[in-house]
CSV table of C-alpha atoms in Angstrom, one decimal:
chain,number,residue,atom,x,y,z
A,1,UNK,CA,0.2,0.0,0.4
A,2,UNK,CA,1.1,3.4,-0.8
A,3,UNK,CA,-0.1,6.4,1.7
A,4,UNK,CA,0.3,9.8,0.5
A,5,UNK,CA,0.3,12.8,2.1
A,6,UNK,CA,0.4,16.7,1.4
A,7,UNK,CA,3.8,19.5,1.1
A,8,UNK,CA,6.0,19.3,4.1
A,9,UNK,CA,6.2,22.5,5.2
A,10,UNK,CA,7.5,24.7,8.1
A,11,UNK,CA,6.6,26.0,11.6
A,12,UNK,CA,5.0,29.2,9.8
A,13,UNK,CA,3.0,27.2,7.0
A,14,UNK,CA,6.3,28.3,4.6
A,15,UNK,CA,6.8,25.8,2.1
A,16,UNK,CA,10.1,25.1,2.5
A,17,UNK,CA,13.1,26.7,0.0
A,18,UNK,CA,16.7,27.1,-0.1
A,19,UNK,CA,16.2,30.7,-0.6
A,20,UNK,CA,14.1,31.4,2.5
A,21,UNK,CA,16.6,29.0,4.7
A,22,UNK,CA,14.1,27.2,5.7
A,23,UNK,CA,14.9,23.6,5.0
A,24,UNK,CA,15.3,20.8,7.2
A,25,UNK,CA,17.5,17.9,6.1
A,26,UNK,CA,16.6,14.2,7.1
A,27,UNK,CA,20.5,13.3,7.3
A,28,UNK,CA,20.4,16.7,10.1
A,29,UNK,CA,18.1,15.4,11.8
A,30,UNK,CA,19.2,11.9,12.2
A,31,UNK,CA,22.6,12.9,12.8
A,32,UNK,CA,21.4,15.1,15.8
A,33,UNK,CA,18.3,12.6,16.9
A,34,UNK,CA,18.9,9.5,15.4
A,35,UNK,CA,17.0,7.9,12.7
A,36,UNK,CA,13.5,7.2,15.3
A,37,UNK,CA,13.1,10.6,16.0
A,38,UNK,CA,12.4,11.4,12.3
A,39,UNK,CA,10.1,8.3,12.5
A,40,UNK,CA,8.0,9.3,15.4
A,41,UNK,CA,7.3,12.8,14.2
A,42,UNK,CA,6.1,11.0,10.9
A,43,UNK,CA,3.9,8.4,12.9
A,44,UNK,CA,3.0,11.4,14.6
A,45,UNK,CA,2.0,13.7,11.4
A,46,UNK,CA,-1.2,14.3,10.1
A,47,UNK,CA,-1.1,13.1,6.2
A,48,UNK,CA,-4.3,14.3,5.0
A,49,UNK,CA,-2.7,17.6,5.2
A,50,UNK,CA,0.4,19.9,5.0
A,51,UNK,CA,2.7,18.5,7.3
A,52,UNK,CA,4.5,20.9,9.8
A,53,UNK,CA,8.3,20.2,10.6
A,54,UNK,CA,10.5,22.3,13.1
A,55,UNK,CA,13.1,21.9,15.5
A,56,UNK,CA,11.1,22.3,18.4
A,57,UNK,CA,8.4,19.7,17.1
A,58,UNK,CA,11.3,17.4,16.9
A,59,UNK,CA,12.5,18.2,20.4
A,60,UNK,CA,9.3,17.3,21.6
A,61,UNK,CA,9.2,13.9,19.8
A,62,UNK,CA,12.6,13.7,21.5
A,63,UNK,CA,11.2,13.8,24.7
A,64,UNK,CA,8.1,11.4,23.7
A,65,UNK,CA,10.6,9.0,23.0
A,66,UNK,CA,13.2,9.9,26.1
A,67,UNK,CA,9.6,8.2,27.7
A,68,UNK,CA,9.2,5.2,25.9
A,69,UNK,CA,12.9,4.2,26.0
A,70,UNK,CA,12.9,4.8,29.3
A,71,UNK,CA,10.1,2.8,30.2
A,72,UNK,CA,11.7,-0.5,28.3
A,73,UNK,CA,14.8,0.2,29.7
A,74,UNK,CA,13.6,-0.2,33.5
A,75,UNK,CA,11.6,-3.8,32.5
A,76,UNK,CA,15.2,-5.1,31.2
A,77,UNK,CA,16.6,-4.0,34.1
A,78,UNK,CA,13.9,-5.6,36.3
A,79,UNK,CA,13.3,-8.8,34.7
A,80,UNK,CA,17.4,-9.7,34.7
A,81,UNK,CA,18.2,-13.2,35.4
A,82,UNK,CA,14.1,-13.6,35.7
A,83,UNK,CA,13.3,-17.0,35.8
A,84,UNK,CA,10.2,-17.9,33.7
A,85,UNK,CA,9.7,-20.3,35.7
A,86,UNK,CA,8.9,-18.3,38.5
A,87,UNK,CA,6.4,-16.9,36.7
A,88,UNK,CA,2.9,-16.3,38.0
A,89,UNK,CA,-0.5,-18.0,36.6
A,90,UNK,CA,-3.7,-15.3,36.0
A,91,UNK,CA,-5.7,-16.2,38.5
A,92,UNK,CA,-2.8,-15.8,41.5
A,93,UNK,CA,-1.5,-12.6,39.9
A,94,UNK,CA,-2.3,-9.3,42.7
A,95,UNK,CA,-5.0,-7.5,41.8
A,96,UNK,CA,-2.7,-4.1,40.4
A,97,UNK,CA,-1.2,-6.8,38.0
A,98,UNK,CA,-4.8,-8.3,36.8
A,99,UNK,CA,-5.6,-4.5,35.8
A,100,UNK,CA,-2.2,-4.3,33.4
A,101,UNK,CA,-3.2,-7.2,31.8
A,102,UNK,CA,-6.6,-5.9,31.4
A,103,UNK,CA,-5.3,-2.7,30.1
A,104,UNK,CA,-2.9,-4.4,27.7
A,105,UNK,CA,-5.5,-6.7,26.5
A,106,UNK,CA,-7.8,-4.2,25.2
A,107,UNK,CA,-5.0,-1.8,24.3
A,108,UNK,CA,-3.3,-4.7,21.8
A,109,UNK,CA,-7.0,-4.8,19.7
A,110,UNK,CA,-6.9,-0.9,19.6
A,111,UNK,CA,-3.9,-0.6,17.9
A,112,UNK,CA,-3.7,-3.1,15.8
A,113,UNK,CA,-7.4,-2.1,14.4
A,114,UNK,CA,-5.7,2.1,14.6
A,115,UNK,CA,-2.5,0.1,12.5
A,116,UNK,CA,-5.0,-1.3,9.9
A,117,UNK,CA,-7.0,2.0,9.6
A,118,UNK,CA,-2.8,3.6,9.1
A,119,UNK,CA,-3.9,5.9,12.0
A,120,UNK,CA,-0.3,5.7,12.9
A,121,UNK,CA,-0.9,8.7,16.0
A,122,UNK,CA,-3.3,7.2,17.4
A,123,UNK,CA,-0.8,4.0,17.7
A,124,UNK,CA,1.6,6.1,19.2
A,125,UNK,CA,-0.1,8.6,21.5
A,126,UNK,CA,-1.8,5.3,22.8
A,127,UNK,CA,1.1,3.6,23.2
A,128,UNK,CA,2.4,6.9,25.1
A,129,UNK,CA,-0.1,7.4,27.3
A,130,UNK,CA,0.0,4.1,28.6
A,131,UNK,CA,3.7,4.0,29.6
A,132,UNK,CA,3.0,7.6,31.2
A,133,UNK,CA,-0.1,7.2,33.2
A,134,UNK,CA,-0.7,3.0,33.9
A,135,UNK,CA,3.3,2.1,33.5
A,136,UNK,CA,5.2,4.8,35.6
A,137,UNK,CA,2.6,6.8,37.5
A,138,UNK,CA,1.2,3.5,38.8
A,139,UNK,CA,2.4,0.2,37.9
A,140,UNK,CA,6.0,0.8,38.4
A,141,UNK,CA,5.7,3.4,41.1
A,142,UNK,CA,4.1,1.3,43.0
A,143,UNK,CA,5.6,-2.1,42.6
A,144,UNK,CA,9.0,-0.1,42.6
A,145,UNK,CA,9.2,-0.6,46.6
A,146,UNK,CA,9.0,-4.8,46.1
A,147,UNK,CA,11.4,-4.3,43.0
A,148,UNK,CA,13.9,-3.5,45.1
A,149,UNK,CA,13.4,-4.5,49.0
A,150,UNK,CA,11.5,-7.3,48.7
A,151,UNK,CA,12.9,-11.1,48.7
A,152,UNK,CA,13.0,-12.4,45.4
A,153,UNK,CA,10.5,-15.2,45.4
A,154,UNK,CA,8.1,-12.9,47.4
A,155,UNK,CA,4.2,-13.4,45.3
A,156,UNK,CA,4.5,-9.4,45.4
A,157,UNK,CA,7.7,-9.6,43.1
A,158,UNK,CA,7.0,-12.7,40.8
A,159,UNK,CA,3.4,-11.5,40.3
A,160,UNK,CA,5.1,-7.8,39.0
A,161,UNK,CA,7.4,-9.5,36.9
A,162,UNK,CA,5.4,-11.9,35.3
A,163,UNK,CA,3.2,-8.8,33.8
A,164,UNK,CA,6.5,-7.1,32.9
A,165,UNK,CA,7.3,-10.0,30.9
A,166,UNK,CA,4.0,-9.3,28.8
A,167,UNK,CA,4.1,-5.8,28.6
A,168,UNK,CA,7.7,-6.2,27.0
A,169,UNK,CA,6.2,-8.7,24.5
A,170,UNK,CA,3.2,-6.2,23.8
A,171,UNK,CA,5.9,-2.9,23.9
A,172,UNK,CA,7.5,-4.3,20.9
A,173,UNK,CA,5.4,-5.5,18.7
A,174,UNK,CA,3.0,-2.3,19.0
A,175,UNK,CA,6.8,0.0,18.7
A,176,UNK,CA,8.9,-1.8,16.1
A,177,UNK,CA,7.6,-0.7,12.7
A,178,UNK,CA,7.8,3.0,14.1
A,179,UNK,CA,10.9,2.7,16.1
A,180,UNK,CA,12.7,-0.5,15.0
A,181,UNK,CA,16.5,0.0,15.9
A,182,UNK,CA,15.2,0.7,19.6
A,183,UNK,CA,13.0,-2.0,19.6
A,184,UNK,CA,15.3,-4.3,17.7
A,185,UNK,CA,18.1,-3.0,20.4
A,186,UNK,CA,16.0,-4.4,23.5
A,187,UNK,CA,14.9,-7.1,21.8
A,188,UNK,CA,18.9,-8.1,21.7
A,189,UNK,CA,19.7,-7.3,25.2
A,190,UNK,CA,16.5,-9.4,25.8
A,191,UNK,CA,17.0,-12.4,23.6
A,192,UNK,CA,20.7,-12.7,25.6
A,193,UNK,CA,19.9,-11.8,28.9
A,194,UNK,CA,16.4,-12.8,29.7
A,195,UNK,CA,14.7,-15.1,27.1
A,196,UNK,CA,17.6,-17.0,24.7
A,197,UNK,CA,14.4,-19.0,23.5
A,198,UNK,CA,13.2,-15.9,21.3
A,199,UNK,CA,13.2,-15.1,17.7
A,200,UNK,CA,16.3,-13.8,16.0
A,201,UNK,CA,14.9,-10.5,15.3
A,202,UNK,CA,11.7,-8.8,16.8
A,203,UNK,CA,11.0,-7.9,13.2
A,204,UNK,CA,9.9,-11.1,13.1
A,205,UNK,CA,7.5,-11.3,15.7
A,206,UNK,CA,3.6,-11.4,14.6
A,207,UNK,CA,0.8,-9.5,16.9
A,208,UNK,CA,-0.3,-11.4,20.2
A,209,UNK,CA,-3.6,-13.0,20.6
A,210,UNK,CA,-4.5,-12.0,24.2
A,211,UNK,CA,-6.0,-14.3,26.3
A,212,UNK,CA,-10.1,-13.6,27.3
A,213,UNK,CA,-9.8,-13.8,30.6
A,214,UNK,CA,-7.0,-11.0,30.7
A,215,UNK,CA,-10.2,-8.5,30.1
A,216,UNK,CA,-11.9,-8.0,33.3
A,217,UNK,CA,-14.3,-5.2,33.1
A,218,UNK,CA,-15.1,-5.3,37.3
A,219,UNK,CA,-12.0,-5.4,37.5
A,220,UNK,CA,-11.6,-1.7,35.1
A,221,UNK,CA,-14.2,-0.3,37.3
A,222,UNK,CA,-12.7,-1.0,40.2
A,223,UNK,CA,-9.5,0.6,39.5
A,224,UNK,CA,-10.8,3.3,38.0
A,225,UNK,CA,-12.1,4.5,41.4
A,226,UNK,CA,-8.9,3.4,43.2
A,227,UNK,CA,-7.6,5.6,40.9
A,228,UNK,CA,-10.1,8.5,41.8
A,229,UNK,CA,-8.8,8.1,45.5
A,230,UNK,CA,-4.9,7.5,44.5
A,231,UNK,CA,-5.8,11.1,42.4
A,232,UNK,CA,-7.6,12.7,45.5
A,233,UNK,CA,-4.6,11.4,48.2
A,234,UNK,CA,-2.2,12.9,45.2
A,235,UNK,CA,-3.7,16.3,45.2
A,236,UNK,CA,-3.9,16.4,49.1
A,237,UNK,CA,0.1,15.8,49.7
A,238,UNK,CA,0.6,18.2,46.8
A,239,UNK,CA,-1.2,20.8,49.1
A,240,UNK,CA,1.3,19.8,52.2
A,241,UNK,CA,4.7,19.4,50.4
A,242,UNK,CA,4.0,23.4,48.9
A,243,UNK,CA,4.1,24.7,52.4
A,244,UNK,CA,6.7,23.0,53.6
A,245,UNK,CA,5.5,20.1,55.9
A,246,UNK,CA,6.0,17.1,54.6
A,247,UNK,CA,8.8,16.3,52.3
A,248,UNK,CA,7.2,13.4,50.3
A,249,UNK,CA,4.4,10.5,50.4
A,250,UNK,CA,6.0,8.4,52.3
A,251,UNK,CA,6.3,11.0,55.2
A,252,UNK,CA,1.9,11.4,54.6
A,253,UNK,CA,-0.6,9.3,56.6
A,254,UNK,CA,-4.2,9.8,55.8
A,255,UNK,CA,-7.5,9.7,57.0
A,256,UNK,CA,-9.7,9.7,53.7
A,257,UNK,CA,-13.4,10.3,54.0
A,258,UNK,CA,-15.7,8.6,50.9
A,259,UNK,CA,-18.8,9.8,50.6
A,260,UNK,CA,-20.2,6.9,48.2
A,261,UNK,CA,-20.5,3.8,49.5
A,262,UNK,CA,-19.1,2.3,46.6
A,263,UNK,CA,-15.8,3.4,47.1
A,264,UNK,CA,-15.5,2.1,50.3
A,265,UNK,CA,-16.1,-1.6,49.6
A,266,UNK,CA,-13.4,-1.5,47.1
A,267,UNK,CA,-11.0,0.5,49.5
A,268,UNK,CA,-11.6,-2.2,52.0
A,269,UNK,CA,-10.1,-5.4,49.7
A,270,UNK,CA,-7.2,-3.2,49.1
A,271,UNK,CA,-4.1,-2.2,50.4
A,272,UNK,CA,-4.2,1.5,50.1
A,273,UNK,CA,-0.8,1.8,51.7
A,274,UNK,CA,0.8,0.2,49.6
A,275,UNK,CA,-1.0,1.7,46.5
A,276,UNK,CA,-0.4,5.6,47.6
A,277,UNK,CA,2.6,4.8,48.4
A,278,UNK,CA,2.4,6.1,51.9
A,279,UNK,CA,3.1,6.0,55.6
A,280,UNK,CA,-0.4,4.5,56.4
A,281,UNK,CA,-3.9,5.2,55.1
A,282,UNK,CA,-7.5,4.6,56.9
A,283,UNK,CA,-10.8,5.2,56.0
A,284,UNK,CA,-12.7,7.7,58.6
A,285,UNK,CA,-16.5,7.5,59.1
A,286,UNK,CA,-15.8,11.1,60.8
A,287,UNK,CA,-16.1,14.5,58.6
A,288,UNK,CA,-14.0,18.1,59.3
A,289,UNK,CA,-13.0,21.2,58.0
A,290,UNK,CA,-10.1,20.0,57.9
A,291,UNK,CA,-10.3,17.6,54.6
A,292,UNK,CA,-8.8,18.7,51.4
A,293,UNK,CA,-11.3,18.1,48.3
A,294,UNK,CA,-9.8,18.1,44.5
A,295,UNK,CA,-11.7,20.1,42.7
A,296,UNK,CA,-12.2,17.4,40.4
A,297,UNK,CA,-14.3,14.9,42.6
A,298,UNK,CA,-16.0,16.3,45.5
A,299,UNK,CA,-16.7,12.5,47.0
A,300,UNK,CA,-13.2,11.8,48.5
A,301,UNK,CA,-11.6,13.9,51.2
A,302,UNK,CA,-8.0,13.4,52.4
A,303,UNK,CA,-6.9,14.6,56.0
A,304,UNK,CA,-3.2,14.5,55.8
A,305,UNK,CA,-0.7,14.7,58.9
A,306,UNK,CA,2.7,13.9,59.2
A,307,UNK,CA,3.5,10.7,60.2
A,308,UNK,CA,6.2,10.3,63.2
A,309,UNK,CA,9.1,7.3,63.1
A,310,UNK,CA,13.1,7.1,61.6
A,311,UNK,CA,13.2,6.1,58.1
A,312,UNK,CA,15.2,2.7,57.0
A,313,UNK,CA,17.7,3.5,55.0
A,314,UNK,CA,17.4,0.8,52.6
A,315,UNK,CA,13.4,1.6,51.8
A,316,UNK,CA,13.0,4.7,52.8
A,317,UNK,CA,9.5,3.8,55.1
A,318,UNK,CA,9.6,5.4,58.4
A,319,UNK,CA,8.6,3.2,61.5
A,320,UNK,CA,8.7,3.4,65.3
A,321,UNK,CA,11.7,1.5,66.1
A,322,UNK,CA,14.6,0.2,63.5
A,323,UNK,CA,16.8,-2.8,64.4
A,324,UNK,CA,19.7,-1.2,66.7
A,325,UNK,CA,22.6,-2.4,65.0
A,326,UNK,CA,21.6,-1.5,61.1
A,327,UNK,CA,19.6,0.9,61.8
A,328,UNK,CA,16.9,-1.1,59.4
A,329,UNK,CA,13.2,-2.4,59.5
A,330,UNK,CA,12.3,-5.7,60.1
A,331,UNK,CA,11.4,-6.2,56.7
A,332,UNK,CA,14.5,-5.0,55.0
A,333,UNK,CA,16.7,-7.1,58.0
A,334,UNK,CA,15.2,-10.5,56.9
A,335,UNK,CA,15.5,-10.4,53.3
A,336,UNK,CA,19.3,-9.2,53.9
A,337,UNK,CA,19.6,-11.8,56.7
A,338,UNK,CA,18.8,-14.2,53.8
A,339,UNK,CA,20.8,-13.3,50.9
């Protein structure tokens, strides 16, 4: 198939010519940014009209590229030395990991359909949003504590690494038509260090048909509400940080007031302290004027106070008492002693 587009013009809408001195040479772009950045610019362009190019827009594409590259690097770094024999069955996965699989299942269908329709802009923006929101700001952010500090054979670690392999398998397939050099570089690291039985090249892979059991509408609805609680908590923490009352969410304990009973039912089955990356979270039945409400949701009130205690230098969590000799918390001591 041949896809045609309009002229390539500068940021002011003028056609490129040597006399105007506004020509941007592809070879210059490749020398400065690399070929994959140029390909991202192409994928993000609206081919139904004249296409604008400028070094400012290329800089934005480079920032998007760094976000995706760092996502892949984080996965490869945490999966190094991972044994596929320790993967967790779907029914035994933790709720967060099941939620990520649900996202993968639906995004996989959406991205394949977008490719079939030549809608490359939608493909790339969907992947970028997934890397920024569900992965970086949620999955990785929550699981970093377990990945860095828990025992390697803990359910948290095994569950997260199981789903990380799924995320990698999907990202490589989704991205290889747009950034072929980066995905091939990542694939060779994967093939050398993690899964030696892989295909010779990522460009030999076919689209995945993900299991239907990954698709869980009820779980998605639950996590939509959990994320609303997370947003309300983050808003309250930022207010305290701006006042210099706390430095990070790990120093924050909170009372959460939920007007809607549906939020209460969902929160009862979740470890909110872990999800919100906080010192402690309690659901409050009482309400006073110290509760803060995010303007986006008046159903969730959050009252923050600074947790007292000493910081464990290994996991950075606050505890009333640390080991006298090593100044570590009980969890970190048990992991170190086992190793």
